[in-house]
Coordinates of N, CA and C in Angstrom, one line a residue:
M1 N 4.5 -23.7 -21.7 CA 4.8 -23.6 -20.3 C 4.3 -24.8 -19.6
N2 N 4.9 -25.1 -18.5 CA 4.6 -26.3 -17.7 C 3.3 -26.2 -17.1
E3 N 2.4 -27.1 -17.3 CA 1.0 -27.1 -16.8 C 1.0 -27.4 -15.3
N4 N 2.0 -28.0 -14.8 CA 2.0 -28.4 -13.3 C 2.4 -27.3 -12.4
K5 N 2.9 -26.2 -12.9 CA 3.2 -25.1 -12.1 C 2.0 -24.4 -11.5
D6 N 2.2 -23.8 -10.3 CA 1.1 -23.1 -9.7 C 0.7 -21.9 -10.6
E7 N -0.5 -21.6 -10.5 CA -1.0 -20.5 -11.4 C -0.4 -19.2 -11.1
N8 N 0.0 -18.9 -9.9 CA 0.6 -17.7 -9.5 C 2.1 -17.6 -9.7
S9 N 2.7 -18.8 -10.1 CA 4.2 -18.8 -10.2 C 4.7 -17.9 -11.3
F10 N 3.9 -17.7 -12.4 CA 4.3 -16.8 -13.4 C 4.3 -15.4 -13.0
C11 N 3.3 -15.0 -12.2 CA 3.1 -13.7 -11.7 C 4.2 -13.3 -10.7
Q12 N 4.7 -14.3 -10.0 CA 5.7 -14.0 -8.9 C 7.0 -13.5 -9.5
D13 N 7.3 -13.9 -10.8 CA 8.6 -13.6 -11.4 C 8.6 -12.2 -12.0
S14 N 7.5 -11.6 -12.1 CA 7.4 -10.3 -12.8 C 7.7 -9.2 -11.9
I15 N 8.1 -8.0 -12.6 CA 8.4 -6.8 -11.9 C 7.3 -5.8 -12.0
V16 N 6.3 -6.1 -12.8 CA 5.2 -5.2 -13.1 C 4.5 -4.8 -11.8
T17 N 4.4 -3.4 -11.5 CA 3.8 -3.0 -10.3 C 2.5 -2.2 -10.6
G18 N 2.3 -1.7 -11.7 CA 1.1 -1.0 -12.0 C 1.2 0.5 -11.8
V19 N 2.3 1.0 -11.3 CA 2.5 2.4 -11.0 C 2.5 3.1 -12.3
G20 N 1.7 4.2 -12.4 CA 1.7 5.0 -13.6 C 0.7 4.6 -14.7
L21 N -0.1 3.6 -14.4 CA -1.1 3.2 -15.4 C -2.2 4.2 -15.5
G22 N -2.4 5.0 -14.5 CA -3.4 6.0 -14.5 C -4.9 5.5 -14.4
S23 N -5.0 4.3 -13.9 CA -6.3 3.7 -13.9 C -6.7 3.5 -12.4
K24 N -8.0 3.6 -12.1 CA -8.5 3.3 -10.8 C -8.4 1.8 -10.5
D25 N -8.6 1.0 -11.5 CA -8.5 -0.4 -11.3 C -7.2 -1.0 -11.8
W26 N -6.1 -0.4 -11.3 CA -4.8 -0.8 -11.8 C -4.5 -2.2 -11.5
Q27 N -4.9 -2.7 -10.3 CA -4.7 -4.1 -10.0 C -5.4 -5.1 -10.9
K28 N -6.6 -4.7 -11.3 CA -7.3 -5.5 -12.3 C -6.5 -5.5 -13.6
D29 N -6.0 -4.3 -14.0 CA -5.3 -4.2 -15.3 C -4.0 -5.0 -15.2
I30 N -3.3 -5.0 -14.1 CA -2.1 -5.8 -14.0 C -2.4 -7.3 -14.1
S31 N -3.5 -7.8 -13.4 CA -3.8 -9.2 -13.5 C -4.2 -9.6 -14.9
E32 N -4.9 -8.6 -15.6 CA -5.3 -8.9 -17.0 C -4.1 -9.0 -17.9
I33 N -3.1 -8.1 -17.7 CA -1.9 -8.1 -18.5 C -1.1 -9.5 -18.3
K34 N -1.0 -9.8 -17.0 CA -0.3 -11.1 -16.7 C -1.1 -12.3 -17.3
R35 N -2.4 -12.3 -17.2 CA -3.2 -13.4 -17.8 C -3.0 -13.5 -19.3
E36 N -3.0 -12.3 -20.0 CA -2.8 -12.3 -21.4 C -1.4 -12.8 -21.8
N37 N -0.4 -12.4 -21.0 CA 1.0 -12.8 -21.3 C 1.2 -14.3 -21.0
K38 N 0.6 -14.8 -20.0 CA 0.6 -16.2 -19.7 C 0.0 -17.1 -20.8
K39 N -1.2 -16.6 -21.2 CA -1.9 -17.3 -22.3 C -1.1 -17.3 -23.6
L40 N -0.5 -16.2 -23.9 CA 0.4 -16.1 -25.1 C 1.6 -17.0 -25.0
L41 N 2.2 -17.1 -23.9 CA 3.4 -17.9 -23.7 C 3.0 -19.4 -23.7
E42 N 1.8 -19.7 -23.2 CA 1.4 -21.1 -23.2 C 1.1 -21.6 -24.6
N43 N 0.7 -20.7 -25.5 CA 0.4 -21.1 -26.8 C 1.6 -21.2 -27.8
M44 N 2.8 -20.8 -27.3 CA 4.0 -20.8 -28.1 C 4.9 -21.9 -27.7
N45 N 5.6 -22.5 -28.7 CA 6.6 -23.5 -28.3 C 7.9 -22.8 -27.9
P46 N 8.8 -23.6 -27.3 CA 10.0 -23.0 -26.8 C 10.9 -22.3 -27.9
D47 N 10.9 -22.8 -29.1 CA 11.6 -22.2 -30.2 C 11.1 -20.8 -30.5
D48 N 9.7 -20.7 -30.6 CA 9.1 -19.5 -30.9 C 9.4 -18.4 -29.8
I49 N 9.4 -18.9 -28.6 CA 9.6 -18.0 -27.5 C 11.1 -17.4 -27.6
E50 N 12.0 -18.3 -27.9 CA 13.4 -17.9 -28.0 C 13.6 -17.0 -29.2
K51 N 12.9 -17.2 -30.3 CA 13.0 -16.4 -31.4 C 12.5 -15.0 -31.1
L52 N 11.3 -14.9 -30.5 CA 10.7 -13.6 -30.1 C 11.6 -12.9 -29.1
R53 N 12.2 -13.6 -28.2 CA 13.1 -13.0 -27.2 C 14.3 -12.4 -27.9
N54 N 14.8 -13.1 -28.9 CA 16.0 -12.5 -29.6 C 15.6 -11.3 -30.4
E55 N 14.4 -11.3 -31.0 CA 14.0 -10.1 -31.7 C 13.9 -8.9 -30.8
I56 N 13.3 -9.1 -29.6 CA 13.2 -8.0 -28.7 C 14.5 -7.5 -28.2
M57 N 15.4 -8.4 -28.0 CA 16.8 -8.1 -27.5 C 17.5 -7.2 -28.6
K58 N 17.3 -7.5 -29.9 CA 17.9 -6.8 -31.0 C 17.4 -5.4 -31.0
K59 N 16.1 -5.2 -30.7 CA 15.4 -3.9 -30.8 C 15.9 -3.0 -29.6
L60 N 16.3 -3.6 -28.5 CA 16.6 -2.8 -27.3 C 18.1 -2.4 -27.3
S61 N 18.4 -1.3 -26.8 CA 19.8 -0.9 -26.7 C 20.5 -1.8 -25.6
S62 N 21.8 -1.8 -25.7 CA 22.5 -2.7 -24.7 C 22.4 -2.1 -23.3
K63 N 22.3 -0.8 -23.1 CA 22.0 -0.2 -21.8 C 20.7 -0.6 -21.2
T64 N 19.7 -0.7 -22.1 CA 18.3 -1.1 -21.7 C 18.3 -2.5 -21.2
V65 N 19.0 -3.4 -22.0 CA 19.0 -4.8 -21.7 C 19.7 -5.0 -20.3
E66 N 20.9 -4.3 -20.1 CA 21.6 -4.4 -18.8 C 20.7 -3.9 -17.7
F67 N 20.0 -2.8 -17.9 CA 19.1 -2.2 -16.9 C 18.0 -3.2 -16.5
L68 N 17.4 -3.8 -17.5 CA 16.4 -4.8 -17.2 C 16.9 -6.0 -16.5
K69 N 18.1 -6.5 -16.9 CA 18.7 -7.6 -16.2 C 19.0 -7.3 -14.8
S70 N 19.5 -6.1 -14.5 CA 19.9 -5.7 -13.2 C 18.6 -5.5 -12.3
K71 N 17.6 -5.0 -12.9 CA 16.3 -4.9 -12.2 C 15.8 -6.2 -11.8
K72 N 15.8 -7.2 -12.7 CA 15.3 -8.5 -12.4 C 16.1 -9.1 -11.3
F73 N 17.4 -9.0 -11.4 CA 18.3 -9.6 -10.3 C 18.1 -8.9 -9.0
S74 N 18.0 -7.6 -9.0 CA 17.9 -6.8 -7.7 C 16.5 -7.1 -7.1
Y75 N 15.5 -7.3 -7.9 CA 14.1 -7.5 -7.5 C 14.1 -8.9 -6.8
R76 N 14.7 -9.9 -7.4 CA 14.7 -11.3 -6.9 C 15.5 -11.3 -5.6
S77 N 16.7 -10.7 -5.6 CA 17.5 -10.7 -4.4 C 16.9 -10.0 -3.3
S78 N 16.2 -8.9 -3.5 CA 15.5 -8.2 -2.5 C 14.4 -9.0 -1.9
L79 N 13.8 -9.8 -2.7 CA 12.7 -10.7 -2.1 C 13.4 -11.8 -1.2
K80 N 14.5 -12.2 -1.5 CA 15.2 -13.2 -0.7 C 15.7 -12.6 0.6
K81 N 16.1 -11.4 0.6 CA 16.7 -10.7 1.8 C 15.6 -10.1 2.7
T82 N 14.4 -10.2 2.4 CA 13.4 -9.6 3.2 C 13.4 -10.2 4.6
S83 N 13.5 -9.4 5.6 CA 13.6 -9.9 6.9 C 12.2 -9.8 7.6
E84 N 11.3 -9.0 7.1 CA 10.0 -8.9 7.7 C 9.2 -10.1 7.3
P85 N 8.4 -10.6 8.3 CA 7.6 -11.7 8.0 C 6.4 -11.3 7.1
I86 N 6.0 -12.2 6.3 CA 4.8 -11.9 5.4 C 3.6 -12.0 6.2
V87 N 2.7 -11.1 6.0 CA 1.4 -11.1 6.8 C 0.5 -12.2 6.2
E88 N 0.2 -13.1 7.0 CA -0.7 -14.2 6.6 C -2.1 -13.8 6.8
A89 N -3.0 -14.6 6.1 CA -4.4 -14.3 6.2 C -4.9 -14.5 7.7
N90 N -4.2 -15.3 8.5 CA -4.6 -15.5 9.9 C -4.4 -14.2 10.7
D91 N -3.5 -13.3 10.2 CA -3.3 -12.1 11.0 C -4.4 -11.1 10.8
Y92 N -5.3 -11.4 9.9 CA -6.5 -10.5 9.6 C -7.2 -10.2 10.9
E93 N -7.4 -11.1 11.8 CA -8.1 -10.9 13.0 C -7.4 -10.0 13.9
K94 N -6.1 -10.1 14.0 CA -5.3 -9.2 14.8 C -5.4 -7.7 14.3
V95 N -5.3 -7.6 13.0 CA -5.4 -6.3 12.4 C -6.8 -5.7 12.7
R96 N -7.8 -6.5 12.5 CA -9.2 -6.0 12.8 C -9.4 -5.6 14.2
K97 N -8.8 -6.3 15.2 CA -8.9 -6.0 16.6 C -8.2 -4.7 16.9
K98 N -7.0 -4.5 16.3 CA -6.2 -3.3 16.5 C -7.0 -2.1 15.9
A99 N -7.6 -2.3 14.8 CA -8.4 -1.2 14.2 C -9.6 -0.8 15.1
E100 N -10.3 -1.8 15.7 CA -11.4 -1.6 16.6 C -10.9 -0.8 17.8
E101 N -9.7 -1.2 18.3 CA -9.2 -0.5 19.5 C -8.9 1.0 19.2
I102 N -8.4 1.3 18.0 CA -8.2 2.7 17.6 C -9.5 3.4 17.5
V103 N -10.5 2.8 16.9 CA -11.8 3.5 16.7 C -12.4 3.8 18.1
E104 N -12.2 2.9 19.0 CA -12.8 3.1 20.4 C -12.1 4.3 21.1
K105 N -10.8 4.5 20.8 CA -10.1 5.6 21.4 C -10.4 7.0 20.8
I106 N -11.0 7.0 19.7 CA -11.3 8.2 19.0 C -12.3 9.0 19.8
P107 N -12.0 10.3 20.0 CA -12.9 11.2 20.8 C -14.2 11.5 20.2
I108 N -14.3 11.3 18.9 CA -15.5 11.6 18.2 C -16.0 10.4 17.4
K109 N -17.2 10.1 17.3 CA -17.7 8.9 16.7 C -17.7 9.0 15.2
M110 N -17.5 7.9 14.5 CA -17.3 7.8 13.1 C -18.5 8.4 12.3
D111 N -19.7 8.1 12.9 CA -20.9 8.7 12.2 C -20.9 10.2 12.2
E112 N -20.4 10.8 13.3 CA -20.4 12.2 13.3 C -19.3 12.8 12.4
I113 N -18.2 12.1 12.2 CA -17.2 12.5 11.2 C -17.8 12.5 9.8
K114 N -18.5 11.5 9.5 CA -19.1 11.4 8.2 C -20.2 12.4 8.0
A115 N -21.0 12.6 9.0 CA -22.1 13.6 9.0 C -21.6 15.0 8.8
R116 N -20.6 15.4 9.5 CA -20.0 16.7 9.4 C -19.2 17.0 8.2
K117 N -18.8 15.9 7.5 CA -18.0 16.0 6.3 C -16.7 16.9 6.5
Y118 N -15.9 16.5 7.5 CA -14.7 17.2 7.8 C -13.8 17.3 6.6
V119 N -13.1 18.4 6.4 CA -12.2 18.6 5.3 C -11.1 17.6 5.4
H120 N -10.8 17.0 4.2 CA -9.7 16.0 4.1 C -9.8 14.8 5.0
M121 N -11.0 14.4 5.3 CA -11.2 13.2 6.2 C -11.9 12.1 5.4
D122 N -11.7 12.1 4.1 CA -12.1 11.0 3.3 C -11.4 9.7 3.6
V123 N -10.1 9.9 4.0 CA -9.4 8.8 4.6 C -9.2 9.1 6.1
I124 N -9.8 8.4 6.9 CA -9.7 8.7 8.3 C -8.4 8.1 8.9
E125 N -7.6 9.0 9.5 CA -6.3 8.7 10.1 C -6.3 9.0 11.5
K126 N -5.6 8.1 12.3 CA -5.6 8.3 13.8 C -4.9 9.6 14.1
E127 N -3.9 10.0 13.5 CA -3.2 11.3 13.8 C -4.1 12.5 13.6
K128 N -4.9 12.4 12.5 CA -5.9 13.5 12.3 C -6.9 13.6 13.4
L129 N -7.4 12.4 13.8 CA -8.4 12.4 14.8 C -8.0 12.9 16.2
E130 N -6.7 12.7 16.4 CA -6.2 13.2 17.7 C -6.3 14.7 17.8
W131 N -6.3 15.4 16.7 CA -6.4 16.9 16.7 C -7.9 17.3 16.9
I132 N -8.8 16.4 16.7 CA -10.2 16.8 16.9 C -10.6 16.8 18.4
G133 N -10.0 15.9 19.1 CA -10.3 15.8 20.6 C -9.8 17.0 21.4
D134 N -10.0 16.9 22.7 CA -9.6 18.0 23.6 C -8.1 18.0 23.7
V135 N -7.5 19.1 23.9 CA -6.1 19.2 24.0 C -5.7 18.6 25.3
Y136 N -6.4 18.9 26.4 CA -6.1 18.4 27.7 C -7.2 17.4 28.1
S137 N -7.0 16.2 27.6 CA -7.9 15.1 28.0 C -7.6 14.5 29.3
D138 N -6.4 14.7 29.8 CA -5.9 14.2 31.0 C -6.6 14.9 32.2
E139 N -7.2 14.2 33.1 CA -8.0 14.8 34.2 C -7.1 15.7 35.1
T140 N -5.8 15.3 35.3 CA -4.9 16.1 36.1 C -4.7 17.4 35.4
N141 N -4.5 17.4 34.1 CA -4.3 18.7 33.4 C -5.5 19.6 33.4
V142 N -6.7 19.0 33.4 CA -7.9 19.8 33.4 C -8.0 20.5 34.8
Q143 N -7.8 19.7 35.9 CA -7.8 20.3 37.2 C -6.8 21.4 37.4
E144 N -5.6 21.2 36.9 CA -4.5 22.1 37.0 C -4.9 23.4 36.3
R145 N -5.5 23.3 35.1 CA -5.8 24.5 34.3 C -6.9 25.3 35.0
K146 N -7.9 24.6 35.6 CA -9.0 25.2 36.3 C -8.5 26.0 37.6
S147 N -7.5 25.3 38.3 CA -7.0 26.0 39.5 C -6.1 27.2 39.1
Q148 N -5.6 27.3 37.9 CA -4.8 28.5 37.5 C -5.7 29.5 36.8
N149 N -7.0 29.3 36.7 CA -7.9 30.2 36.0 C -7.5 30.4 34.6
I150 N -7.0 29.4 33.9 CA -6.7 29.6 32.5 C -7.9 29.4 31.7
D151 N -8.0 30.2 30.7 CA -9.2 30.2 29.8 C -9.5 28.7 29.4
S152 N -10.7 28.3 29.4 CA -11.0 26.9 29.1 C -10.9 26.6 27.6
L153 N -10.8 27.6 26.8 CA -10.7 27.4 25.3 C -9.2 27.1 25.0
A154 N -9.0 26.0 24.4 CA -7.6 25.7 24.0 C -7.4 25.9 22.5
A155 N -6.4 26.5 22.1 CA -6.1 26.8 20.7 C -5.0 25.9 20.3
R156 N -5.1 25.5 19.0 CA -4.0 24.7 18.4 C -3.4 25.4 17.2
F157 N -2.2 25.7 17.3 CA -1.5 26.4 16.2 C 0.0 26.1 16.3
D158 N 0.7 26.4 15.2 CA 2.1 26.4 15.3 C 2.7 27.8 15.2
F159 N 4.0 28.0 15.2 CA 4.5 29.3 15.2 C 4.7 29.8 13.8
E160 N 4.3 29.1 12.8 CA 4.3 29.5 11.4 C 2.9 29.9 10.9
G161 N 2.0 30.0 11.8 CA 0.6 30.5 11.4 C -0.4 29.6 11.8

Protein backbone atom coordinates (compact mmCIF):
# COMPACT_ATOMS: atom_id res chain seq x y z
CA MET A 1 0.00 0.00 0.00
CA ASN A 2 1.18 3.53 -0.66
CA GLU A 3 2.99 4.93 2.38
CA ASN A 4 2.19 8.54 1.42
CA LYS A 5 -1.53 8.15 1.94
CA ASP A 6 -3.19 9.61 4.99
CA GLU A 7 -3.54 7.03 7.75
CA ASN A 8 -7.34 7.42 7.74
CA SER A 9 -7.74 7.09 3.97
CA PHE A 10 -8.01 3.31 4.23
CA CYS A 11 -10.72 3.58 6.87
CA GLN A 12 -12.77 6.05 4.85
CA ASP A 13 -13.31 3.54 2.04
CA SER A 14 -14.80 0.88 4.27
CA ILE A 15 -18.44 0.12 4.96
CA VAL A 16 -17.88 -1.46 8.37
CA THR A 17 -20.17 0.16 10.94
CA GLY A 18 -19.84 -2.11 13.96
CA VAL A 19 -23.56 -2.69 14.25
CA GLY A 20 -24.23 -6.14 15.63
CA LEU A 21 -20.84 -6.81 17.15
CA GLY A 22 -22.43 -7.09 20.58
CA SER A 23 -19.57 -5.35 22.30
CA LYS A 24 -19.59 -2.28 24.51
CA ASP A 25 -16.34 -1.12 22.90
CA TRP A 26 -17.49 -1.66 19.32
CA GLN A 27 -15.68 1.45 18.10
CA LYS A 28 -12.45 0.09 19.53
CA ASP A 29 -13.15 -3.27 17.86
CA ILE A 30 -13.76 -1.58 14.50
CA SER A 31 -10.53 0.38 14.68
CA GLU A 32 -8.65 -2.80 15.65
CA ILE A 33 -10.12 -4.69 12.68
CA LYS A 34 -9.22 -1.84 10.32
CA ARG A 35 -5.71 -1.65 11.76
CA GLU A 36 -5.20 -5.41 11.28
CA ASN A 37 -6.54 -5.28 7.72
CA LYS A 38 -4.31 -2.35 6.86
CA LYS A 39 -1.26 -4.11 8.30
CA LEU A 40 -2.09 -7.29 6.39
CA LEU A 41 -2.49 -5.40 3.10
CA GLU A 42 0.71 -3.41 3.61
CA ASN A 43 2.67 -6.65 4.01
CA MET A 44 1.30 -8.12 0.77
CA ASN A 45 2.46 -7.33 -2.74
CA PRO A 46 -0.14 -6.38 -5.39
CA ASP A 47 -0.03 -9.84 -7.01
CA ASP A 48 -0.82 -11.54 -3.69
CA ILE A 49 -3.67 -9.11 -3.06
CA GLU A 50 -5.17 -9.83 -6.48
CA LYS A 51 -4.78 -13.58 -5.99
CA LEU A 52 -6.51 -13.42 -2.60
CA ARG A 53 -9.25 -11.22 -4.03
CA ASN A 54 -9.92 -13.74 -6.80
CA GLU A 55 -10.08 -16.59 -4.26
CA ILE A 56 -12.65 -14.72 -2.23
CA MET A 57 -14.68 -13.88 -5.34
CA LYS A 58 -14.78 -17.58 -6.30
CA LYS A 59 -16.10 -18.54 -2.85
CA LEU A 60 -18.92 -15.97 -2.94
CA SER A 61 -22.09 -16.37 -4.96
CA SER A 62 -22.69 -13.98 -7.83
CA LYS A 63 -25.62 -12.43 -5.93
CA THR A 64 -23.38 -11.72 -2.94
CA VAL A 65 -20.72 -10.14 -5.14
CA GLU A 66 -23.32 -7.93 -6.83
CA PHE A 67 -24.76 -6.96 -3.45
CA LEU A 68 -21.33 -5.97 -2.10
CA LYS A 69 -20.54 -3.98 -5.23
CA SER A 70 -23.87 -2.15 -5.05
CA LYS A 71 -23.37 -1.40 -1.34
CA LYS A 72 -19.91 -0.03 -2.04
CA PHE A 73 -21.24 2.17 -4.83
CA SER A 74 -24.31 3.37 -2.93
CA TYR A 75 -22.21 4.11 0.16
CA ARG A 76 -19.74 6.22 -1.80
CA SER A 77 -22.43 8.02 -3.79
CA SER A 78 -24.38 8.80 -0.62
CA LEU A 79 -21.24 10.36 0.84
CA LYS A 80 -20.92 12.62 -2.20
CA LYS A 81 -24.60 13.62 -2.12
CA THR A 82 -24.64 14.62 1.52
CA SER A 83 -26.04 18.10 1.74
CA GLU A 84 -25.63 18.58 5.48
CA PRO A 85 -22.37 20.17 6.53
CA ILE A 86 -19.94 18.08 8.51
CA VAL A 87 -19.67 19.17 12.12
CA GLU A 88 -16.22 20.52 12.68
CA ALA A 89 -14.28 20.43 15.93
CA ASN A 90 -14.79 24.21 16.11
CA ASP A 91 -18.53 23.63 16.54
CA TYR A 92 -17.87 21.93 19.87
CA GLU A 93 -18.16 25.27 21.65
CA LYS A 94 -21.57 25.95 20.08
CA VAL A 95 -22.83 22.53 21.11
CA ARG A 96 -21.52 22.99 24.64
CA LYS A 97 -23.24 26.38 24.97
CA LYS A 98 -26.51 24.95 23.65
CA ALA A 99 -26.31 22.11 26.18
CA GLU A 100 -25.68 24.59 29.00
CA GLU A 101 -28.74 26.63 27.92
CA ILE A 102 -30.90 23.52 28.03
CA VAL A 103 -29.59 22.56 31.46
CA GLU A 104 -30.36 26.07 32.76
CA LYS A 105 -33.98 25.80 31.58
CA ILE A 106 -34.52 22.50 33.38
CA PRO A 107 -36.96 23.01 36.28
CA ILE A 108 -35.05 20.58 38.48
CA LYS A 109 -31.30 20.52 39.11
CA MET A 110 -29.12 17.71 37.76
CA ASP A 111 -27.87 16.79 41.24
CA GLU A 112 -31.44 16.23 42.38
CA ILE A 113 -32.17 14.04 39.35
CA LYS A 114 -29.15 11.88 40.15
CA ALA A 115 -29.93 11.80 43.88
CA ARG A 116 -33.56 10.73 43.40
CA LYS A 117 -32.61 8.13 40.80
CA TYR A 118 -35.63 8.75 38.60
CA VAL A 119 -36.78 5.77 36.54
CA HIS A 120 -35.31 5.66 33.02
CA MET A 121 -33.29 8.83 33.54
CA ASP A 122 -29.91 7.22 33.03
CA VAL A 123 -29.88 9.22 29.81
CA ILE A 124 -31.20 12.67 30.58
CA GLU A 125 -33.39 14.02 27.79
CA LYS A 126 -34.97 17.46 27.52
CA GLU A 127 -38.39 16.04 26.63
CA LYS A 128 -38.40 13.88 29.76
CA LEU A 129 -37.38 16.79 31.95
CA GLU A 130 -40.25 18.93 30.69
CA TRP A 131 -42.63 16.44 32.31
CA ILE A 132 -40.96 16.88 35.70
CA GLY A 133 -41.69 20.60 35.89
CA ASP A 134 -44.97 22.36 36.59
CA VAL A 135 -47.71 21.97 34.02
CA TYR A 136 -48.54 25.66 34.26
CA SER A 137 -45.22 27.42 34.55
CA ASP A 138 -46.61 30.47 32.77
CA GLU A 139 -47.51 33.18 35.32
CA THR A 140 -50.68 34.13 33.43
CA ASN A 141 -51.90 30.54 33.52
CA VAL A 142 -51.21 30.32 37.26
CA GLN A 143 -53.21 33.49 37.95
CA GLU A 144 -56.04 32.30 35.71
CA ARG A 145 -56.23 28.96 37.51
CA LYS A 146 -56.28 30.64 40.93
CA SER A 147 -59.04 33.01 39.86
CA GLN A 148 -61.17 30.07 38.70
CA ASN A 149 -60.57 28.16 41.99
CA ILE A 150 -59.20 25.19 40.11
CA ASP A 151 -57.43 22.63 42.26
CA SER A 152 -53.75 23.49 42.43
CA LEU A 153 -52.69 19.90 41.76
CA ALA A 154 -52.14 19.27 38.08
CA ALA A 155 -52.33 15.75 36.74
CA ARG A 156 -50.64 14.49 33.63
CA PHE A 157 -52.15 11.58 31.77
CA ASP A 158 -53.43 10.62 28.39
CA PHE A 159 -56.76 9.06 27.46
CA GLU A 160 -55.24 5.60 27.18
CA GLY A 161 -54.42 5.33 30.88
